[in-house]
Amino acid sequence: MAEQKVQTMEDFALASGISRPTVSKYFNDPDSVRSSTRQRIEAALAKFNYTPNLFAVNQNRKQTRNIGVIVPYLADPFFAEMARLIERRCIDAGYWPILFSSHGQRQMEINALETLRSLRPAGALIAPLGRASDLEVMRKFAEDVPTVAFDSNQDIGDAFVGSDNFQSIALIVDYLCRTGEPPCFFEMPPVNPNAMKRRAAYIQAMERAGQTPEIIRVGGQSWEFEAMGLEEGKRLIAERKLPTNTVLCSNDRIAIGLLAAAYQSGLRVGRGEGCALRIAGHDDHPWAQFTCPPLTTVSQNYSAIVERSVEKLFDLMSSGVKSESREEILFDGQLILRSSA
């Protein structure tokens, strides 16, 4: 029997002399079988050098251990960091995260939802594209699969977890107004609800401070925010069209591009003597502390957003009951002071 070729769980059960249901029970949960049986199975695993196809085992369960994760643009380090934290949290809880990127495209997001549905996930964590999303398709998916939305607050799923843009933008506008010229607002294309909320929050905070809002709009629907910040920043600097020497960018990726534009234009950025511009951002992008100068920003609470999103999803999965009303959970941002503003 030692030379018997063992390829399937049925082969393994036959070769080891242990019933197929018992073997299956062991692979679902080793602690669910008696200690003596577990020792026999583990000895047989070593003897026959057998490794089960755990994906097939998972798919044959009434409820799989798959957790779907969809983000808009995995090349964005913000979403890469969120995905990393979600993956770690799911693995620690005994689930298999399956990650998709929508690549900023409507059809890719639809394809991801369809592929994920075929994998029979136990639940899903989705950061929707936003304006480009097909909400009808997303809502149909969420009717069948416990779903929590994060980052982009589209009306899908049983709950949304994200940042309070009105709190965080007000926090940094107040700081910038107190420490120098009031900021103009260099905004990203309105690809998702965050962009529009941050613009509204900026206007509200400036008016509350008795200042006149000045908004600089970047065109297009691309997710290449650094390139937009660079090219539009160089143009504005060359044409002397910045209305103030303080610029609040709607996200850190645009701010990183604007920092490069200032450098290429020969302008020094920062708070000290001889500085021509102050530049600030939003998100506390993973690279924000490594720019030159390091970027002043307002952070999103990555770990809290991920923890609450996963916790909420697990609650939905275990209860099997959809919420009567969609819950919105928002976390405050924290001002991160660095050298750029």
PDB file of N, CA and C in Angstrom, residues 129-165:
ATOM      1  N   LEU A 129     -16.025  51.376  -7.725  1.00  0.00           N
ATOM      2  CA  LEU A 129     -15.409  52.417  -8.540  1.00  0.00           C
ATOM      3  C   LEU A 129     -16.032  53.773  -8.240  1.00  0.00           C
ATOM      4  N   GLY A 130     -17.348  53.806  -8.130  1.00  0.00           N
ATOM      5  CA  GLY A 130     -18.049  55.065  -7.917  1.00  0.00           C
ATOM      6  C   GLY A 130     -18.956  55.382  -9.086  1.00  0.00           C
ATOM      7  N   ARG A 131     -18.704  56.512  -9.752  1.00  0.00           N
ATOM      8  CA  ARG A 131     -19.578  56.943 -10.842  1.00  0.00           C
ATOM      9  C   ARG A 131     -19.609  55.935 -11.983  1.00  0.00           C
ATOM     10  N   ALA A 132     -18.513  55.204 -12.188  1.00  0.00           N
ATOM     11  CA  ALA A 132     -18.444  54.246 -13.289  1.00  0.00           C
ATOM     12  C   ALA A 132     -19.117  52.915 -12.963  1.00  0.00           C
ATOM     13  N   SER A 133     -19.473  52.685 -11.698  1.00  0.00           N
ATOM     14  CA  SER A 133     -20.046  51.395 -11.304  1.00  0.00           C
ATOM     15  C   SER A 133     -21.440  51.195 -11.894  1.00  0.00           C
ATOM     16  N   ASP A 134     -21.755  49.943 -12.206  1.00  0.00           N
ATOM     17  CA  ASP A 134     -23.123  49.566 -12.583  1.00  0.00           C
ATOM     18  C   ASP A 134     -23.826  49.174 -11.287  1.00  0.00           C
ATOM     19  N   LEU A 135     -24.551  50.117 -10.706  1.00  0.00           N
ATOM     20  CA  LEU A 135     -25.140  49.882  -9.388  1.00  0.00           C
ATOM     21  C   LEU A 135     -26.186  48.780  -9.408  1.00  0.00           C
ATOM     22  N   GLU A 136     -26.883  48.615 -10.527  1.00  0.00           N
ATOM     23  CA  GLU A 136     -27.876  47.549 -10.605  1.00  0.00           C
ATOM     24  C   GLU A 136     -27.214  46.180 -10.487  1.00  0.00           C
ATOM     25  N   VAL A 137     -26.096  45.999 -11.179  1.00  0.00           N
ATOM     26  CA  VAL A 137     -25.355  44.736 -11.103  1.00  0.00           C
ATOM     27  C   VAL A 137     -24.816  44.531  -9.687  1.00  0.00           C
ATOM     28  N   MET A 138     -24.289  45.594  -9.100  1.00  0.00           N
ATOM     29  CA  MET A 138     -23.716  45.470  -7.757  1.00  0.00           C
ATOM     30  C   MET A 138     -24.791  45.155  -6.712  1.00  0.00           C
ATOM     31  N   ARG A 139     -25.946  45.786  -6.836  1.00  0.00           N
ATOM     32  CA  ARG A 139     -27.017  45.523  -5.875  1.00  0.00           C
ATOM     33  C   ARG A 139     -27.544  44.101  -6.006  1.00  0.00           C
ATOM     34  N   LYS A 140     -27.623  43.592  -7.237  1.00  0.00           N
ATOM     35  CA  LYS A 140     -28.071  42.209  -7.435  1.00  0.00           C
ATOM     36  C   LYS A 140     -27.090  41.244  -6.785  1.00  0.00           C
ATOM     37  N   PHE A 141     -25.787  41.521  -6.937  1.00  0.00           N
ATOM     38  CA  PHE A 141     -24.777  40.686  -6.291  1.00  0.00           C
ATOM     39  C   PHE A 141     -24.959  40.718  -4.775  1.00  0.00           C
ATOM     40  N   ALA A 142     -25.154  41.920  -4.227  1.00  0.00           N
ATOM     41  CA  ALA A 142     -25.272  42.076  -2.772  1.00  0.00           C
ATOM     42  C   ALA A 142     -26.555  41.461  -2.221  1.00  0.00           C
ATOM     43  N   GLU A 143     -27.562  41.278  -3.063  1.00  0.00           N
ATOM     44  CA  GLU A 143     -28.772  40.585  -2.618  1.00  0.00           C
ATOM     45  C   GLU A 143     -28.496  39.119  -2.339  1.00  0.00           C
ATOM     46  N   ASP A 144     -27.538  38.558  -3.081  1.00  0.00           N
ATOM     47  CA  ASP A 144     -27.249  37.124  -2.979  1.00  0.00           C
ATOM     48  C   ASP A 144     -26.073  36.810  -2.058  1.00  0.00           C
ATOM     49  N   VAL A 145     -25.191  37.777  -1.855  1.00  0.00           N
ATOM     50  CA  VAL A 145     -23.965  37.551  -1.083  1.00  0.00           C
ATOM     51  C   VAL A 145     -23.861  38.618   0.003  1.00  0.00           C
ATOM     52  N   PRO A 146     -23.657  38.236   1.266  1.00  0.00           N
ATOM     53  CA  PRO A 146     -23.435  39.260   2.303  1.00  0.00           C
ATOM     54  C   PRO A 146     -22.303  40.194   1.880  1.00  0.00           C
ATOM     55  N   THR A 147     -22.583  41.486   1.841  1.00  0.00           N
ATOM     56  CA  THR A 147     -21.637  42.443   1.272  1.00  0.00           C
ATOM     57  C   THR A 147     -21.517  43.682   2.146  1.00  0.00           C
ATOM     58  N   VAL A 148     -20.281  44.099   2.364  1.00  0.00           N
ATOM     59  CA  VAL A 148     -19.987  45.359   3.042  1.00  0.00           C
ATOM     60  C   VAL A 148     -19.163  46.213   2.088  1.00  0.00           C
ATOM     61  N   ALA A 149     -19.579  47.459   1.890  1.00  0.00           N
ATOM     62  CA  ALA A 149     -18.827  48.406   1.068  1.00  0.00           C
ATOM     63  C   ALA A 149     -17.867  49.191   1.957  1.00  0.00           C
ATOM     64  N   PHE A 150     -16.703  49.538   1.401  1.00  0.00           N
ATOM     65  CA  PHE A 150     -15.776  50.393   2.136  1.00  0.00           C
ATOM     66  C   PHE A 150     -15.159  51.412   1.191  1.00  0.00           C
ATOM     67  N   ASP A 151     -14.657  52.469   1.751  1.00  0.00           N
ATOM     68  CA  ASP A 151     -14.011  53.590   1.072  1.00  0.00           C
ATOM     69  C   ASP A 151     -14.970  54.431   0.250  1.00  0.00           C
ATOM     70  N   SER A 152     -15.644  53.846  -0.747  1.00  0.00           N
ATOM     71  CA  SER A 152     -16.528  54.600  -1.642  1.00  0.00           C
ATOM     72  C   SER A 152     -17.980  54.287  -1.281  1.00  0.00           C
ATOM     73  N   ASN A 153     -18.689  55.290  -0.800  1.00  0.00           N
ATOM     74  CA  ASN A 153     -20.019  55.058  -0.243  1.00  0.00           C
ATOM     75  C   ASN A 153     -21.103  55.051  -1.320  1.00  0.00           C
ATOM     76  N   GLN A 154     -21.154  53.958  -2.072  1.00  0.00           N
ATOM     77  CA  GLN A 154     -22.252  53.723  -2.987  1.00  0.00           C
ATOM     78  C   GLN A 154     -23.336  52.930  -2.248  1.00  0.00           C
ATOM     79  N   ASP A 155     -24.576  53.081  -2.660  1.00  0.00           N
ATOM     80  CA  ASP A 155     -25.695  52.454  -1.950  1.00  0.00           C
ATOM     81  C   ASP A 155     -25.818  50.988  -2.325  1.00  0.00           C
ATOM     82  N   ILE A 156     -24.866  50.186  -1.838  1.00  0.00           N
ATOM     83  CA  ILE A 156     -24.890  48.738  -2.051  1.00  0.00           C
ATOM     84  C   ILE A 156     -24.565  48.056  -0.729  1.00  0.00           C
ATOM     85  N   GLY A 157     -24.980  46.810  -0.602  1.00  0.00           N
ATOM     86  CA  GLY A 157     -24.622  46.021   0.562  1.00  0.00           C
ATOM     87  C   GLY A 157     -25.377  46.409   1.819  1.00  0.00           C
ATOM     88  N   ASP A 158     -25.036  45.733   2.891  1.00  0.00           N
ATOM     89  CA  ASP A 158     -25.728  45.923   4.169  1.00  0.00           C
ATOM     90  C   ASP A 158     -25.090  46.996   5.034  1.00  0.00           C
ATOM     91  N   ALA A 159     -23.875  47.422   4.678  1.00  0.00           N
ATOM     92  CA  ALA A 159     -23.202  48.425   5.500  1.00  0.00           C
ATOM     93  C   ALA A 159     -22.111  49.104   4.685  1.00  0.00           C
ATOM     94  N   PHE A 160     -21.743  50.304   5.125  1.00  0.00           N
ATOM     95  CA  PHE A 160     -20.603  51.021   4.560  1.00  0.00           C
ATOM     96  C   PHE A 160     -19.684  51.423   5.699  1.00  0.00           C
ATOM     97  N   VAL A 161     -18.374  51.259   5.477  1.00  0.00           N
ATOM     98  CA  VAL A 161     -17.380  51.678   6.461  1.00  0.00           C
ATOM     99  C   VAL A 161     -16.350  52.551   5.744  1.00  0.00           C
ATOM    100  N   GLY A 162     -16.100  53.735   6.280  1.00  0.00           N
ATOM    101  CA  GLY A 162     -15.141  54.629   5.636  1.00  0.00           C
ATOM    102  C   GLY A 162     -14.775  55.795   6.523  1.00  0.00           C
ATOM    103  N   SER A 163     -14.287  56.859   5.886  1.00  0.00           N
ATOM    104  CA  SER A 163     -13.833  58.045   6.605  1.00  0.00           C
ATOM    105  C   SER A 163     -14.888  59.142   6.565  1.00  0.00           C
ATOM    106  N   ASP A 164     -14.876  59.964   7.589  1.00  0.00           N
ATOM    107  CA  ASP A 164     -15.759  61.128   7.648  1.00  0.00           C
ATOM    108  C   ASP A 164     -15.049  62.289   6.962  1.00  0.00           C
ATOM    109  N   ASN A 165     -15.318  62.475   5.664  1.00  0.00           N
ATOM    110  CA  ASN A 165     -14.630  63.500   4.887  1.00  0.00           C
ATOM    111  C   ASN A 165     -14.897  64.910   5.408  1.00  0.00           C
TER     112      ASN A 165
END
